[in-house]
Coordinates of C-alpha atoms and ligand atoms in Angstrom, one line a residue:
X1 CA -13.0 19.9 22.7
X2 CA -12.8 22.4 19.8
X3 CA -11.1 21.1 16.6
X4 CA -7.5 22.2 16.3
X5 CA -6.8 23.1 12.7
X6 CA -3.5 23.9 11.0
X7 CA -3.0 25.1 7.4
X8 CA 0.4 25.0 5.9
X9 CA 1.6 25.7 2.3
X10 CA 4.7 25.5 0.2
X11 CA 5.4 27.9 -2.6
X12 CA 3.8 26.5 -5.8
X13 CA 6.6 25.6 -8.2
X14 CA 7.2 27.1 -11.6
X15 CA 6.9 24.0 -13.7
X16 CA 9.9 24.8 -15.9
X17 CA 12.9 22.6 -16.1
X18 CA 13.7 19.7 -13.7
X19 CA 12.8 19.8 -10.0
X20 CA 15.9 20.7 -8.1
X21 CA 17.2 20.6 -4.5
X22 CA 15.7 24.0 -3.6
X23 CA 12.2 22.8 -4.6
X24 CA 12.8 19.6 -2.6
X25 CA 14.0 21.6 0.4
X26 CA 11.0 24.0 0.7
X27 CA 8.6 21.0 0.3
X28 CA 10.3 18.8 2.8
X29 CA 10.4 21.5 5.5
X30 CA 6.7 22.1 5.1
X31 CA 6.0 18.4 5.2
X32 CA 7.8 18.0 8.5
X33 CA 5.6 20.6 10.1
X34 CA 2.5 19.2 8.5
X35 CA 3.2 15.7 9.7
X36 CA 4.1 16.9 13.2
X37 CA 0.8 18.7 13.5
X38 CA -1.0 15.7 12.1
X39 CA 0.4 13.4 14.8
X40 CA -0.2 16.1 17.4
X41 CA -4.0 15.9 17.1
X42 CA -4.4 18.7 14.6
X43 CA -6.5 18.6 11.5
X44 CA -3.7 19.7 9.3
X45 CA -4.1 20.7 5.7
X46 CA -1.0 20.9 3.5
X47 CA -1.0 22.5 0.1
X48 CA 1.4 22.5 -2.8
X49 CA 1.1 22.8 -6.5
X50 CA 2.3 24.5 -9.7
X51 CA 2.4 28.2 -10.7
X52 CA 1.8 28.0 -14.4
X53 CA 1.1 31.5 -15.8
X54 CA 3.3 34.4 -16.8
X55 CA 5.9 35.4 -19.4
X56 CA 8.5 33.1 -18.1
X57 CA 6.4 30.0 -18.7
X58 CA 5.1 31.4 -22.0
X59 CA 8.7 31.9 -23.2
X60 CA 9.7 28.4 -22.0
X61 CA 6.8 26.8 -23.8
X62 CA 7.7 28.7 -27.0
X63 CA 11.3 27.5 -26.7
X64 CA 10.0 24.0 -26.6
X65 CA 7.6 24.6 -29.4
X66 CA 4.6 23.8 -27.2
X67 CA 1.3 25.5 -26.5
X68 CA 1.7 26.9 -22.9
X69 CA -1.2 24.8 -21.5
X70 CA 0.1 21.6 -23.0
X71 CA 3.6 22.5 -21.8
X72 CA 2.3 23.0 -18.2
X73 CA 0.1 19.9 -18.3
X74 CA 3.3 17.8 -18.9
X75 CA 5.5 19.6 -16.5
X76 CA 3.0 19.8 -13.7
X77 CA 3.0 16.0 -13.7
X78 CA 6.7 16.0 -13.1
X79 CA 6.2 18.2 -10.0
X80 CA 3.3 16.1 -8.9
X81 CA 5.5 13.1 -9.1
X82 CA 8.1 14.9 -7.0
X83 CA 5.6 15.2 -4.2
X84 CA 5.3 11.4 -4.3
X85 CA 9.1 10.8 -4.5
X86 CA 9.7 13.1 -1.5
X87 CA 6.9 11.3 0.3
X88 CA 5.0 14.5 1.0
X89 CA 1.7 14.3 2.9
X90 CA 0.1 17.1 1.0
X91 CA -3.7 17.1 1.0
X92 CA -4.1 18.9 -2.3
X93 CA -2.0 19.8 -5.4
X94 CA -3.3 23.0 -7.0
X95 CA -2.6 24.2 -10.5
X96 CA -3.1 27.8 -11.3
X97 CA -4.6 26.8 -14.7
X98 CA -7.6 25.2 -12.9
X99 CA -11.1 26.8 -13.0
X100 CA -11.3 26.9 -9.2
X101 CA -8.3 29.2 -9.2
X102 CA -9.6 31.5 -12.0
X103 CA -12.8 32.0 -10.0
X104 CA -10.8 33.0 -7.0
X105 CA -8.4 35.4 -8.8
X106 CA -11.3 37.0 -10.5
X107 CA -13.0 37.7 -7.2
X108 CA -9.9 39.1 -5.5
X109 CA -9.3 41.4 -8.5
X110 CA -12.9 42.6 -8.4
X111 CA -12.7 43.2 -4.7
X112 CA -9.5 45.3 -5.2
X113 CA -11.2 47.3 -7.9
X114 CA -14.3 47.9 -5.8
X115 CA -12.3 49.0 -2.8
X116 CA -10.5 51.6 -5.0
X117 CA -7.1 50.0 -4.6
X118 CA -6.6 49.5 -8.4
X119 CA -6.2 52.2 -11.1
X120 CA -5.1 52.3 -14.7
X121 CA -1.8 53.9 -15.5
X122 CA 1.4 53.4 -17.5
X123 CA 4.4 51.3 -16.2
X124 CA 7.9 52.1 -17.3
X125 CA 10.7 50.4 -15.5
X126 CA 12.7 47.3 -15.1
X127 CA 11.3 43.8 -15.1
X128 CA 12.9 40.4 -14.5
X129 CA 11.1 37.6 -16.4
X130 CA 13.0 35.0 -14.5
X131 CA 12.0 36.4 -11.1
X132 CA 8.6 37.7 -12.5
X133 CA 9.5 40.9 -10.5
X134 CA 9.7 44.6 -10.9
X135 CA 12.9 46.4 -9.8
X136 CA 13.7 50.0 -9.0
X137 CA 16.7 51.7 -10.5
X138 CA 18.7 51.3 -7.3
X139 CA 18.1 47.6 -7.3
X140 CA 19.8 47.1 -10.7
X141 CA 23.5 46.7 -11.5
X142 CA 25.2 47.0 -14.8
X143 CA 27.4 44.0 -15.6
X144 CA 29.4 44.6 -18.8
X145 CA 26.4 46.3 -20.4
X146 CA 23.9 43.8 -19.2
X147 CA 21.4 45.0 -16.5
X148 CA 20.8 42.6 -13.7
X149 CA 18.9 42.5 -10.4
X150 CA 21.4 43.1 -7.5
X151 CA 19.7 40.5 -5.3
X152 CA 18.9 37.6 -7.6
X153 CA 21.5 38.3 -10.4
X154 CA 18.9 37.7 -13.0
X155 CA 18.6 39.7 -16.2
X156 CA 16.1 42.6 -16.3
X157 CA 14.5 44.2 -19.3
X158 CA 12.9 47.6 -19.8
X159 CA 9.1 47.6 -19.9
X160 CA 6.9 50.4 -21.0
X161 CA 3.2 49.7 -21.3
X162 CA -0.3 50.5 -20.1
X163 CA -0.9 48.8 -16.7
X164 CA -3.2 48.6 -13.8
X165 CA -1.6 49.5 -10.5
X166 CA -2.3 48.4 -7.0
X167 CA -2.0 51.4 -4.5
X168 CA 0.7 49.7 -2.5
X169 CA 2.0 53.1 -1.4
X170 CA -1.2 53.6 0.6
X171 CA -0.4 50.4 2.6
X172 CA 3.1 51.2 4.0
X173 CA 1.9 52.4 7.4
X174 CA -0.9 49.8 7.7
X175 CA 1.6 47.1 7.0
X176 CA 4.0 48.5 9.5
X177 CA 1.2 48.5 12.1
X178 CA 0.3 44.9 11.1
X179 CA 3.9 43.8 11.6
X180 CA 4.1 45.5 14.9
X181 CA 0.8 43.9 16.1
X182 CA 1.9 40.5 14.8
X183 CA 5.6 40.3 15.8
X184 CA 5.9 36.7 14.6
X185 CA 4.2 37.3 11.2
X186 CA 7.6 37.1 9.5
X187 CA 10.2 34.7 10.8
X188 CA 13.1 34.4 11.3
X189 CA 13.7 37.8 13.0
X190 CA 16.5 38.7 10.5
X191 CA 14.0 38.5 7.6
X192 CA 11.4 40.4 9.6
X193 CA 13.9 43.2 10.1
X194 CA 14.8 43.2 6.4
X195 CA 11.1 43.6 5.4
X196 CA 10.3 46.2 8.1
X197 CA 13.3 48.3 6.9
X198 CA 12.2 48.0 3.3
X199 CA 8.6 49.1 4.0
X200 CA 9.8 51.9 6.3
X201 CA 11.4 53.5 3.2
X202 CA 7.9 53.8 1.7
X203 CA 6.4 51.6 -0.9
X204 CA 5.6 52.4 -4.5
X205 CA 2.4 51.5 -6.3
X206 CA 2.7 48.1 -7.9
X207 CA 2.0 47.2 -11.5
X208 CA -0.5 44.4 -11.4
X209 CA -1.2 43.8 -15.1
X210 CA 0.6 43.4 -18.4
X211 CA -0.5 43.8 -22.0
X212 CA 2.5 42.5 -23.9
X213 CA 1.7 38.8 -23.5
X214 CA -1.3 36.6 -23.2
X215 CA -0.5 33.6 -21.0
X216 CA -2.4 34.3 -17.8
X217 CA -5.7 35.3 -16.3
X218 CA -7.3 38.3 -18.0
X219 CA -8.5 41.3 -16.0
X220 CA -12.2 40.6 -15.8
X221 CA -13.2 44.1 -17.0
X222 CA -10.5 44.6 -19.6
X223 CA -9.4 41.4 -21.3
X224 CA -6.4 42.9 -23.1
X225 CA -4.7 43.0 -19.6
X226 CA -3.3 39.9 -18.0
X227 CA -3.2 39.9 -14.2
X228 CA 0.3 40.1 -12.8
X229 CA 1.5 36.5 -12.2
X230 CA 2.3 37.1 -8.5
X231 CA -1.2 38.4 -7.7
X232 CA -2.4 35.3 -9.6
X233 CA 0.0 32.9 -7.9
X234 CA -0.4 34.1 -4.3
X235 CA -4.1 33.7 -4.5
X236 CA -3.7 29.9 -4.9
X237 CA -3.5 29.7 -1.1
X238 CA -7.2 30.6 -0.8
X239 CA -8.3 29.1 -4.2
X240 CA -7.5 25.7 -2.7
X241 CA -10.0 26.5 0.2
X242 CA -12.7 27.2 -2.4
X243 CA -12.6 31.0 -2.1
X244 CA -14.7 33.0 -2.9
X245 CA -17.1 30.6 -1.1
X246 CA -16.0 31.8 2.4
X247 CA -18.8 29.9 4.1
X248 CA -17.6 26.4 3.1
X249 CA -16.0 24.2 5.7
X250 CA -12.5 24.2 4.2
X251 CA -12.2 27.9 4.2
X252 CA -13.8 28.3 7.6
X253 CA -11.5 25.7 9.1
X254 CA -8.3 26.7 7.5
X255 CA -8.1 30.4 6.6
X256 CA -6.1 32.3 7.7
X257 CA -3.2 30.0 7.0
X258 CA -1.0 29.2 9.9
X259 CA 2.2 29.0 8.0
X260 CA 3.5 29.8 4.5
X261 CA 6.9 28.2 4.1
X262 CA 8.9 30.0 1.4
X263 CA 12.5 30.6 0.3
X264 CA 14.1 34.0 1.1
X265 CA 14.0 35.0 -2.6
X266 CA 10.3 35.3 -2.5
X267 CA 9.9 37.0 0.8
X268 CA 8.8 40.4 -0.6
X269 CA 5.9 38.9 -2.4
X270 CA 4.7 37.0 0.6
X271 CA 5.4 39.4 3.4
X272 CA 4.5 42.7 1.7
X273 CA 2.3 42.2 -1.4
X274 CA 0.3 39.3 -0.1
X275 CA -0.9 40.8 3.2
X276 CA -1.5 44.2 1.4
X277 CA -3.7 42.5 -1.3
X278 CA -5.6 40.6 1.4
X279 CA -6.2 43.5 3.7
X280 CA -7.4 45.6 0.7
X281 CA -9.7 42.7 -0.3
X282 CA -11.0 42.5 3.3
X283 CA -9.5 39.1 3.9
X284 CA -7.5 38.2 6.9
X285 CA -3.8 37.8 6.2
X286 CA -2.0 34.6 7.1
X287 CA -0.5 34.1 10.5
X288 CA 3.1 33.5 9.6
X289 CA 5.5 33.6 6.7
X290 CA 8.7 31.8 7.3
X291 CA 11.6 32.5 4.9
X292 CA 14.2 29.8 4.8
X293 CA 17.7 30.2 3.4
X294 CA 19.3 29.0 0.2
X295 CA 20.8 25.6 -0.3
X296 CA 24.3 26.0 -1.5
X297 CA 26.6 23.3 -2.9
X298 CA 30.2 23.5 -1.6
X299 CA 29.5 27.0 -0.4
X300 CA 28.4 28.2 -3.8
X301 CA 25.0 28.7 -5.3
X302 CA 24.1 25.6 -7.3
X303 CA 24.2 26.3 -10.9
X304 CA 24.6 24.3 -14.2
X305 CA 27.7 26.3 -15.2
X306 CA 29.5 25.5 -11.9
X307 CA 28.5 21.9 -12.3
X308 CA 27.8 21.6 -8.6
X309 CA 24.1 20.6 -8.8
X310 CA 23.0 17.9 -6.4
X311 CA 20.0 16.3 -8.0
X312 CA 17.4 15.3 -5.4
X313 CA 16.1 12.5 -7.5
X314 CA 19.5 11.0 -8.0
X315 CA 20.3 11.2 -4.3
X316 CA 17.0 9.6 -3.4
X317 CA 17.7 6.8 -5.9
X318 CA 21.2 6.2 -4.4
X319 CA 20.6 6.8 -0.7
X320 CA 16.9 6.8 0.0
X321 CA 14.3 9.5 0.6
X322 CA 14.4 9.5 4.4
X323 CA 18.1 9.9 4.2
X324 CA 17.8 13.0 2.1
X325 CA 15.0 14.4 4.2
X326 CA 16.9 13.8 7.4
X327 CA 20.1 15.3 6.0
X328 CA 18.5 18.5 4.8
X329 CA 16.6 19.1 8.0
X330 CA 19.5 18.2 10.3
X331 CA 22.4 19.9 8.5
X332 CA 21.0 23.0 7.0
X333 CA 20.2 25.7 9.6
X334 CA 16.6 26.5 8.7
X335 CA 16.7 30.3 8.5
X336 CA 20.2 30.5 7.0
X337 CA 21.9 29.5 3.8
X338 CA 23.4 26.1 4.1
X339 CA 26.0 24.3 2.1
X340 CA 25.4 20.6 1.3
X341 CA 27.7 18.0 -0.3
X342 CA 27.7 14.3 -0.9
X343 CA 30.5 13.9 1.6
X344 CA 28.4 15.5 4.4
X345 CA 25.3 13.6 3.4
X346 CA 27.2 10.3 3.8
X347 CA 28.7 11.3 7.1
X348 CA 25.3 12.4 8.4
X349 CA 23.6 9.1 7.4
X350 CA 26.4 7.1 9.0
X351 CA 26.7 9.1 12.2
X352 CA 23.1 9.9 13.0
X353 CA 21.0 7.3 11.3
X354 CA 23.2 4.2 11.0
X355 CA 25.4 4.6 14.1
X356 CA 23.0 6.3 16.5
X357 CA 19.3 5.6 16.0
X358 CA 19.7 2.7 13.6
X359 CA 22.2 1.1 15.8
X360 CA 19.9 1.4 18.8
X361 CA 17.1 -0.3 16.9
X362 CA 19.3 -3.0 15.4
X363 CA 21.0 -4.0 18.6
X364 CA 17.8 -4.2 20.6
X365 CA 15.8 -6.0 18.0
X366 CA 18.6 -8.6 17.4
X367 CA 19.1 -9.1 21.1
X368 CA 15.4 -9.8 21.5
X369 CA 15.5 -12.0 18.5
X370 CA 18.4 -14.2 19.9
X371 CA 17.4 -14.2 23.5
X372 CA 13.7 -13.8 23.8
X373 CA 12.5 -15.9 20.8
X374 CA 11.8 -12.6 19.0
X375 CA 9.0 -11.9 21.5
X376 CA 8.5 -8.5 23.2
X377 CA 9.5 -9.2 26.8
X378 CA 7.1 -8.5 29.7
X379 CA 8.4 -5.9 32.1
X380 CA 8.5 -6.0 35.9
X381 CA 8.5 -2.8 38.0
X382 CA 10.3 0.2 36.6
X383 CA 13.1 1.5 38.8
X384 CA 14.4 5.1 39.0
X385 CA 16.8 4.7 36.2
X386 CA 14.1 3.4 33.9
X387 CA 11.8 6.2 34.8
X388 CA 14.5 8.8 34.3
X389 CA 14.9 7.5 30.8
X390 CA 11.3 7.7 29.7
X391 CA 10.8 11.0 31.7
X392 CA 13.5 12.6 29.8
X393 CA 11.4 12.7 26.7
X394 CA 8.0 13.1 28.4
X395 CA 9.2 16.2 30.2
X396 CA 10.4 17.7 26.9
X397 CA 7.2 17.3 25.0
X398 CA 6.0 20.8 25.5
X399 CA 9.4 22.3 24.6
X400 CA 9.5 20.2 21.5
X401 CA 6.0 21.5 20.5
X402 CA 7.2 25.0 21.1
X403 CA 10.2 24.4 18.8
X404 CA 8.0 23.2 16.1
X405 CA 5.6 26.1 16.5
X406 CA 8.5 28.5 16.2
X407 CA 10.1 26.6 13.3
X408 CA 13.2 25.8 15.4
X409 CA 13.7 22.6 13.5
X410 CA 17.4 22.3 14.2
X411 CA 17.0 22.4 18.0
X412 CA 14.2 19.9 17.7
X413 CA 16.2 17.3 15.8
X414 CA 19.2 17.9 18.2
X415 CA 17.0 17.0 21.2
X416 CA 15.7 13.9 19.5
X417 CA 19.1 12.6 18.5
X418 CA 20.2 13.2 22.1
X419 CA 17.4 11.0 23.3
X420 CA 18.6 8.2 21.0
X421 CA 22.2 8.7 22.3
X422 CA 21.0 8.4 25.9
X423 CA 19.0 5.3 25.1
X424 CA 22.1 3.7 23.6
X425 CA 24.0 4.6 26.8
X426 CA 21.2 3.1 28.9
X427 CA 21.6 -0.2 27.0
X428 CA 25.4 -0.1 27.4
X429 CA 25.2 0.7 31.1
X430 CA 22.6 -1.8 32.1
X431 CA 24.2 -4.6 30.0
X432 CA 21.2 -6.9 29.3
X433 CA 23.7 -9.6 28.0
X434 CA 25.0 -9.9 31.6
X435 CA 21.5 -9.7 33.2
X436 CA 20.6 -12.7 30.9
X437 CA 22.7 -14.9 33.2
X438 CA 21.9 -13.2 36.6
X439 CA 18.5 -11.6 36.5
X440 CA 16.2 -12.4 33.6
X441 CA 13.3 -10.5 35.1
X442 CA 15.4 -7.3 35.2
X443 CA 16.7 -8.0 31.7
X444 CA 13.1 -8.1 30.4
X445 CA 12.3 -4.8 32.1
X446 CA 15.4 -3.2 30.6
X447 CA 14.5 -4.4 27.1
X448 CA 10.9 -3.3 27.5
X449 CA 12.1 0.2 28.6
X450 CA 14.3 0.5 25.6
X451 CA 11.6 -0.6 23.2
X452 CA 9.4 2.0 24.8
X453 CA 12.1 4.6 24.1
X454 CA 12.5 3.4 20.5
X455 CA 8.7 3.9 20.2
X456 CA 8.9 7.5 21.6
X457 CA 11.9 8.5 19.5
X458 CA 10.2 7.0 16.5
X459 CA 7.1 9.2 17.0
X460 CA 9.3 12.3 17.2
X461 CA 11.3 11.3 14.1
X462 CA 8.3 10.4 12.1
X463 CA 7.7 13.9 10.7
X464 CA 11.3 13.8 9.3
X465 CA 11.7 10.1 8.2
X466 CA 8.2 8.9 7.9
X467 CA 8.7 5.7 5.9
X468 CA 11.5 4.3 8.1
X469 CA 9.4 5.0 11.2
X470 CA 6.3 3.3 9.7
X471 CA 8.5 0.2 9.3
X472 CA 9.6 0.4 12.9
X473 CA 6.0 0.7 14.1
X474 CA 5.1 -2.3 12.0
X475 CA 8.0 -4.3 13.5
X476 CA 6.7 -3.4 17.0
X477 CA 3.2 -4.4 16.0
X478 CA 2.0 -0.9 16.6
X479 CA -0.8 0.6 14.5
X480 CA -0.4 3.7 12.3
X481 CA -3.1 5.5 14.5
X482 CA -0.8 5.0 17.4
X483 CA 1.8 7.2 15.8
X484 CA 0.8 10.2 17.9
X485 CA 2.6 12.5 20.3
X486 CA 0.2 11.6 23.1
X487 CA 1.4 8.0 23.0
X488 CA 4.9 9.1 24.2
X489 CA 3.3 9.3 27.6
X490 CA 1.9 5.9 27.3
X491 CA 4.4 3.5 28.9
X492 CA 2.3 0.4 28.1
X493 CA 1.7 0.9 24.4
X494 CA 3.9 -2.0 23.3
X495 CA 2.3 -5.3 23.9
X496 CA 4.4 -8.0 25.5
X497 CA 4.4 -11.4 23.9
X498 CA 4.0 -10.1 20.3
X499 CA 6.7 -11.1 17.8
X500 CA 9.1 -8.4 16.6
X501 CA 8.9 -8.9 12.8
X502 CA 12.1 -9.5 10.9
X503 CA 13.2 -6.8 8.5
X504 CA 16.3 -5.6 6.6
X505 CA 18.7 -3.2 8.2
X506 CA 16.9 0.2 8.5
X507 CA 19.8 2.5 7.8
X508 CA 22.7 1.0 5.9
X509 CA 26.1 2.4 6.6
X510 CA 27.6 4.0 3.5
X511 CA 31.1 3.3 2.4
X512 CA 32.9 6.6 2.0
X513 CA 34.2 5.7 -1.4
X514 CA 30.7 4.8 -2.7
Ligands
MSP2 N1 6.4 30.0 -8.3 C1 7.1 30.7 -7.3 C2 6.3 30.6 -6.0 C3 4.9 31.1 -6.0 S1 4.2 30.9 -4.4 C4 2.8 31.7 -4.6 C5 8.5 30.2 -7.1 N2 8.7 28.9 -7.7 S2 10.1 28.2 -7.7 O1 9.8 27.0 -8.4 O2 11.0 29.0 -8.4 O3 10.6 28.0 -6.3 C6 9.9 27.1 -5.4 C7 10.6 27.2 -4.0 O4 12.0 26.7 -4.1 C8 10.8 28.6 -3.4 O5 10.5 28.6 -2.0 C9 12.2 29.0 -3.6 O6 12.7 29.9 -2.7 C10 12.8 27.6 -3.4 N3 14.2 27.5 -3.9 C11 14.6 27.5 -5.2 N4 16.0 27.4 -5.3 C12 16.4 27.3 -4.0 C13 17.7 27.0 -3.4 N5 18.8 26.8 -4.1 N6 17.7 26.8 -2.1 C14 16.6 26.8 -1.3 N7 15.4 27.1 -1.8 C15 15.3 27.7 -3.1 O7 9.3 30.8 -6.6

C-alpha cells in the first residue's frame, strides 16, 4: 500500500504581545485536522511557528528597548508554550530567524530573479505596518484625518522608496486558470469568489523589498534591501521541509501541502501571492487554503479598548483545554465569523460534554462498577437493536471522512454528538438495571454494546478533545495505537474481564454563577 501523507500548517504567529483567542482558534482547527488524519492511517505532518521579521516586530522590539532577535527569542518561547497549553500535535515549530529558513528564502528569491519575475523600481503608496500590507488608494479611508485600511481598520503610512517588484500583474490570468482547474484550492466558496473577483480586476506588481529598516532577510544580490516580510514568512511552509533540498524525504513526502489553515484577514497573501511566487519559482502550489472567520466577543471584534477580550490561557486554567477546544470547534461556524462568550462556553460544556457524552460515560462506568465488580462484561449474541446502534456509526465513516476532507467541521461534530445522544437513548430504552434482575446475559451484552459505542465515539472525538479521550481509552484498557478510525469497525476491541479503572468525573458540570 502506498504511504498516505498529509501536510497541514497554521499561520506562523507574529510574536508580539500575548497570545489571544484568534491565535488559539487557528491552531486548534489545524490540530483537529492533523489529529484526524493521524488516526486515519496518514503520515501527517503539522507545522506551526513564529513569523519574526519586519517593521512591526522591529518597532515593537524598540518600544521594549530590546534587540529584535532577543525580543523574538523571548516571545517565540511564549508561543511555543502556547502550542503545549493548547495540546497541539505539531511535528515542528519553525522560526523565521533560523538558518534553515534563510537558506530557503534566499533560494526562492534567486529563482524569482532568474525567471525574470523581479525587477528594481520605486514604490510610492500606502503601507500598513500592523498588517505588513500594501494598500491601493481605493482601499483606504480617511477617519478624522487619519488614513486607515478599509478592511482591517489599521493605520497606513505613506511609503516612497527604491524597491524590488514582483511581476504579479503578469500572473492574473495564470492564477485565474489555476483557480478554475483547482476549484477547491480556496475554501469556503465565499472566500474563493472574493479572491477570484479581486484577481479578475487585474493585479498590480507587488513591492517585495524595503530599504527603510533592517530587521529581515537581505536581498542576496543587494544587501541594502530587506525582503518583504510576507515573501519571507510564506516561505516557512517549505523551509520546514528542508527546501531547497527538494530530494529529501520530508519535501518529497509532504510538498505540496494539503492544507493551509488561515484566518480570512490573510487570505490575499495565501491565495494570491503565495501561489504566484511558487508558480514563478517553478514549485507546485499547495492543494488548499482554507480561510476561517473571525472570533468575535459578544458580536464585536475583541479589542482591549472594548474590554471584551477572552483570554485563552485564563479559560484553559478555569475550564480546561478540551473544554475550550470543543467549544470553539462546535460553536463557531468554521467559515464564518463567530461570537463567543463565557455564558455560551459554560452552556456548551454542560449540554454537550457533561450532560451528553460525559453522562453516557459516567452512567455506564458507574453501573459496571456497582453491578459487575468493575469488570468489562462478556457479551452474548448481538441482536438487531445492538447491531443498529454500532452500524449507525460504521455506515457514516466515509461521510465523516468526507466532512473532514472538506473542512465541514460543524457537520462532523453534530453527527458525533448525535451518536452519543442515541447511545444514551439505547441505555435508557434497554434498561440494564431491570435486566439485572431478569436476564443478566442480556444485561452484559447491552453493557458491552454501549462500551463499544463509547469507544467509537471516543475515537471520533479524539481530534477535538484528545486528552479526555486518552483518559477514556486508558479506563477501557485500550492502547493509544488502538485510537484509530479503523477500530470503529472492530466490535471486539474491548476485552471482557478487564477492570475499568476508576477516575474522576471527566467533564464537570459548571455552575452558571461560577
Ligand atoms: N504572521 C502572520 C501569518 C504568517 S503565515 C505565513 C499572522 N500572524 S498573527 O499572529 O497575526 O495571526 C495568526 C492567526 O491568527 C491568523 O490566522 C489570523 O487570521 C488569526 N487571528 C488573529 N485574530 C483573530 C481573531 N480575532 N479571530 C480568528 N482568527 C484571527 O497573521
